[in-house]
Each structure stands twice: as C-alpha cells, then as structure tokens.
C-alpha cells in the first residue's frame, strides 16, 4: 500500500456492471467540485468524500476514502454542511479536472498519476447541466 494524501478532491462513486467505480473531481476551492458531486448524487451516485480525499495504491489500483473528520458530509453552498448517502471506500477509475476555460471539443487522451497509478483525466467545465452526462459517458468508455 502506497499512501498519499489527502488530496484536494471530491470523490463520488457509481455502481456499474463490474462493481463500484469512483470519480475524483479535482479543482480549487469554488471550482464546482461539490456542486457537480451533488448533481451526480441526485442521479443515484454516492458520496465518498467532499473536498479532501485520502488515496492509496494497492495491487496496481487506486483507492479513495474520506478523512474521518468529514466522512458522510458535503458542503452545499448557500445552505451549509449536510449529510449525504455515502460509499465508504471505492476504487478510483477516473479523474475530472474542473475548469472555467473553454474545453477542447476533441482532446487528446490525458492522465494523471496518483500514488504511481495513472488515471484517465477529463478536463470539464462543471457548470453546464450536461456535465453530469459527460462524466457518466467518460466513465462508460473506460
């Protein structure tokens, strides 16, 4: 096990045909990480961790969980900290980098290493309503 962390990311998970898959949403404070996570949770996804995520490598895969102090809670801007349906641990399979800049229509594949494990990296403006569908589509291509 190779620990790293915690990293500045909100992590959510969804059950797929091959088990649970996690998506780490990266970005600075105010970038839209929690907002995108809330919209995914509204579609049946589960919160793993909001704002900070502990990650480690094991068996060539990357795993993620919440630091104990923030487990089970997510910040809702304008409302405060609320409880959310959670998944305590997930194998992370995709990283999403939040940006406010225009996104390339047909980008070259990119990746980012965490604890020596490369994850596909999707750069995304989280503000459009379609952002949740883009994340789901990217996960399906893996």
XYZ file of C-alpha atoms in Angstrom:
142
model
C 0.000 0.000 0.000
C 1.369 3.390 -1.037
C -0.421 6.205 0.819
C -0.744 9.754 -0.431
C -2.990 12.334 0.736
C -5.272 13.735 1.447
C -5.633 15.434 -1.913
C -7.912 18.336 -2.770
C -10.700 16.377 -4.492
C -14.331 15.466 -4.091
C -14.912 11.801 -4.849
C -18.162 10.135 -5.876
C -18.984 6.542 -6.795
C -21.485 4.773 -9.002
C -22.378 1.104 -9.273
C -21.540 -0.300 -12.704
C -21.933 -3.783 -14.131
C -18.427 -4.667 -12.887
C -18.827 -3.142 -9.409
C -18.402 0.300 -7.877
C -16.280 2.883 -9.715
C -15.039 6.155 -8.307
C -14.522 9.536 -9.908
C -12.237 12.085 -8.263
C -13.316 15.654 -9.040
C -10.319 17.989 -8.820
C -10.179 21.756 -8.599
C -9.504 24.764 -6.447
C -11.959 25.963 -3.834
C -15.061 27.300 -5.592
C -14.340 25.427 -8.839
C -17.609 23.485 -8.656
C -16.461 20.131 -7.250
C -19.215 19.790 -4.656
C -21.884 21.175 -6.987
C -21.040 18.604 -9.671
C -20.973 15.886 -6.995
C -24.416 16.950 -5.736
C -25.853 16.658 -9.240
C -24.322 13.195 -9.643
C -25.668 12.164 -6.219
C -29.087 13.353 -7.421
C -28.779 10.742 -10.171
C -28.063 7.894 -7.779
C -24.316 8.208 -7.269
C -22.832 8.042 -3.752
C -20.557 10.486 -1.991
C -17.178 9.094 -0.971
C -15.544 12.313 0.179
C -16.117 16.045 -0.209
C -13.265 18.480 -0.764
C -10.459 16.242 0.554
C -9.883 12.600 -0.326
C -7.395 10.066 1.052
C -5.925 7.901 -1.716
C -3.595 4.913 -1.826
C -2.420 2.317 -4.312
C -2.860 -1.411 -3.841
C -2.451 -4.153 -6.416
C -1.976 -1.640 -9.222
C -5.281 0.117 -8.492
C -6.050 3.403 -6.768
C -8.457 3.526 -3.823
C -10.159 6.505 -2.191
C -11.993 7.276 1.044
C -12.897 10.279 3.173
C -10.800 11.532 6.055
C -12.769 10.506 9.186
C -13.485 14.096 10.226
C -15.538 14.828 7.047
C -16.989 11.409 6.216
C -20.649 11.388 5.185
C -20.944 15.142 4.726
C -20.883 17.539 1.787
C -20.880 21.317 1.565
C -23.890 22.825 -0.163
C -23.105 26.460 -0.967
C -25.727 28.749 0.463
C -27.015 26.045 2.806
C -24.064 24.654 4.746
C -22.765 21.179 5.549
C -25.320 18.384 5.032
C -25.338 14.599 5.265
C -25.313 12.548 2.077
C -25.665 8.907 1.075
C -22.138 7.560 1.059
C -19.856 4.816 -0.113
C -17.045 4.475 2.449
C -14.392 3.224 0.005
C -14.088 2.996 -3.765
C -11.632 2.092 -6.472
C -10.956 5.354 -8.332
C -11.019 4.931 -12.112
C -11.325 8.486 -13.468
C -10.152 11.979 -12.522
C -12.061 15.090 -13.581
C -10.288 18.462 -13.584
C -12.744 21.341 -13.172
C -12.034 24.403 -15.308
C -13.795 27.627 -16.234
C -11.849 27.829 -19.501
C -13.257 26.608 -22.825
C -12.787 22.850 -23.192
C -11.395 21.262 -26.348
C -14.047 19.531 -28.443
C -11.843 16.549 -29.307
C -8.964 16.471 -26.807
C -6.100 14.033 -26.837
C -6.327 11.463 -24.017
C -4.650 12.664 -20.818
C -3.883 11.059 -17.495
C -2.688 11.989 -14.030
C -0.715 9.824 -11.615
C -1.775 9.329 -8.009
C 0.444 7.112 -5.834
C 2.057 5.796 -9.017
C -1.287 4.818 -10.606
C -2.316 6.650 -13.779
C -5.970 7.622 -14.052
C -7.589 8.959 -17.217
C -8.059 12.721 -16.794
C -11.100 14.543 -18.157
C -10.992 18.349 -18.215
C -14.506 19.693 -17.799
C -16.414 22.882 -17.096
C -18.728 21.633 -14.315
C -21.315 24.422 -14.747
C -23.367 23.196 -17.746
C -26.248 20.830 -16.977
C -24.649 18.297 -19.351
C -21.548 17.980 -17.129
C -23.084 15.030 -15.231
C -23.769 13.254 -18.528
C -20.230 13.919 -19.745
C -18.788 12.375 -16.551
C -21.056 9.328 -16.899
C -20.128 8.922 -20.585
C -16.410 9.209 -19.822
C -16.721 6.530 -17.144
C -18.504 4.206 -19.588
C -15.615 4.460 -22.067
C -13.116 3.015 -19.574
